[in-house]
Amino acid sequence: MGHSFITPENWAAPKGYANGVLTRDRQLFVGGQIGWNERQEFESSDFIGQMEQALRNVMAIVEAAGGSAQDITRLTWYVTDKAEYLARQKEVGEVYRKVLGRHFPAMTMVVVAALIEDQALIEIEATAVLAD
């Protein structure tokens, strides 16, 4: 097949999707991550709390594949509340740097009406290119 599926150790098994797919040429595609933990339980109903967890989930998948934040080449963010995102920019920046440092890949922000999980306020997907 030429690619492998990546799920961090101790995570609940995904149902009908892959958390990450690593290709032979070391490209990692991280499926959209929301603000729930490894047991697929929400610990926060707050936008910033969910954003931090979603970024930590992205990083857990990247690290499970053998990568680091510097390997991330693209992030796509889906948010349900544009006004809250804009109003909390300072906190967004602080949490982003706490999780990913000062690495800023290509990014896209999309405002959506809703996400599949009713409690989810944000979903983040990523692409990374891992070193050989």
Coordinates of C-alpha atoms in Angstrom, one line a residue:
M1 CA 0.0 0.0 0.0
G2 CA 2.9 2.4 0.6
H3 CA 1.6 4.2 3.7
S4 CA 0.9 3.5 7.3
F5 CA -1.8 4.7 9.7
I6 CA -0.7 6.7 12.8
T7 CA -2.5 6.7 16.1
P8 CA -0.7 7.6 19.3
E9 CA -0.3 4.9 21.9
N10 CA -3.2 4.8 24.4
W11 CA -5.6 6.7 22.2
A12 CA -9.2 5.4 21.6
A13 CA -9.4 3.9 18.2
P14 CA -10.8 6.2 15.5
K15 CA -14.1 5.1 13.9
G16 CA -14.3 5.4 10.2
Y17 CA -11.2 7.6 9.7
A18 CA -7.4 7.7 10.4
N19 CA -5.8 10.2 12.8
G20 CA -2.8 10.3 10.6
V21 CA -1.5 8.7 7.4
L22 CA 2.3 8.6 6.7
T23 CA 3.4 8.0 3.1
R24 CA 6.5 6.3 1.9
D25 CA 8.0 9.7 1.1
R26 CA 7.5 10.8 4.7
Q27 CA 4.6 13.1 4.2
L28 CA 2.2 13.0 7.2
F29 CA -1.4 13.9 6.8
V30 CA -3.1 14.6 10.1
G31 CA -6.9 14.3 10.1
G32 CA -8.9 17.1 11.7
Q33 CA -8.3 17.1 15.5
I34 CA -10.9 18.6 17.9
G35 CA -10.6 19.6 21.5
W36 CA -11.2 16.2 23.1
N37 CA -8.6 14.0 24.8
E38 CA -7.2 10.6 23.9
R39 CA -10.4 9.0 25.3
Q40 CA -12.5 11.1 23.0
E41 CA -13.9 13.1 25.9
F42 CA -14.1 16.9 26.1
E43 CA -12.4 18.4 29.2
S44 CA -13.2 22.0 28.2
S45 CA -16.2 23.8 26.7
D46 CA -14.0 26.9 26.3
F47 CA -12.6 27.9 22.9
I48 CA -9.0 28.4 24.1
G49 CA -9.1 25.1 26.1
Q50 CA -10.3 23.2 23.0
M51 CA -7.8 25.0 20.8
E52 CA -4.9 23.9 23.0
Q53 CA -6.2 20.3 23.2
A54 CA -6.6 20.2 19.4
L55 CA -3.1 21.5 18.9
R56 CA -1.8 19.0 21.4
N57 CA -3.6 16.2 19.6
V58 CA -2.0 17.3 16.3
M59 CA 1.4 17.2 18.0
A60 CA 0.8 13.8 19.5
I61 CA 0.2 12.4 16.0
V62 CA 3.2 14.2 14.5
E63 CA 5.4 12.9 17.4
A64 CA 4.0 9.3 17.1
A65 CA 5.1 9.4 13.4
G66 CA 8.6 10.4 14.5
G67 CA 8.3 14.2 13.8
S68 CA 8.3 17.5 15.6
A69 CA 6.6 20.8 15.3
Q70 CA 9.2 22.0 12.8
D71 CA 8.1 19.3 10.4
I72 CA 4.6 20.8 10.1
T73 CA 4.2 22.5 6.8
R74 CA 0.4 23.3 6.8
L75 CA -2.4 23.8 9.3
T76 CA -6.1 24.3 8.5
W77 CA -8.3 25.6 11.2
Y78 CA -12.1 25.3 11.2
V79 CA -13.8 27.5 13.8
T80 CA -17.5 27.9 14.6
D81 CA -17.2 31.4 16.0
K82 CA -15.2 34.0 14.1
A83 CA -16.0 36.8 16.7
E84 CA -14.6 34.7 19.6
Y85 CA -11.5 33.8 17.7
L86 CA -10.8 37.4 16.8
A87 CA -11.6 38.7 20.3
R88 CA -9.2 36.2 21.9
Q89 CA -6.2 36.7 19.6
K90 CA -3.8 37.3 22.5
E91 CA -4.7 34.0 24.2
V92 CA -4.7 32.2 20.8
G93 CA -1.1 33.4 20.2
E94 CA 0.0 32.5 23.8
V95 CA -1.4 29.0 23.6
Y96 CA -0.1 28.4 20.0
R97 CA 3.4 29.3 21.1
K98 CA 3.1 27.1 24.2
V99 CA 2.3 24.1 22.0
L100 CA 4.1 24.7 18.7
G101 CA 6.7 27.3 19.7
R102 CA 7.6 29.9 17.1
H103 CA 7.0 27.7 14.1
F104 CA 4.5 29.2 11.7
P105 CA 3.7 26.9 8.7
A106 CA 1.2 27.9 6.0
M107 CA -2.2 28.3 7.6
T108 CA -5.8 28.6 6.6
M109 CA -8.7 29.7 8.8
V110 CA -12.2 28.7 7.8
V111 CA -15.4 29.7 9.6
V112 CA -18.0 26.9 9.6
A113 CA -21.6 26.7 10.8
A114 CA -20.9 23.5 12.9
L115 CA -18.6 20.6 13.4
I116 CA -19.6 16.9 13.5
E117 CA -19.2 16.7 17.3
D118 CA -21.7 19.0 18.8
Q119 CA -19.4 20.2 21.6
A120 CA -16.5 20.9 19.2
L121 CA -15.7 24.6 18.7
I122 CA -12.6 24.1 16.6
E123 CA -11.0 21.5 14.4
I124 CA -7.4 21.6 13.2
E125 CA -5.8 19.5 10.4
A126 CA -2.2 19.4 9.5
T127 CA 0.4 18.3 6.9
A128 CA 4.0 17.6 7.9
V129 CA 7.1 16.4 6.0
L130 CA 9.3 14.3 8.2
A131 CA 13.0 14.0 7.9
D132 CA 14.4 10.8 6.6

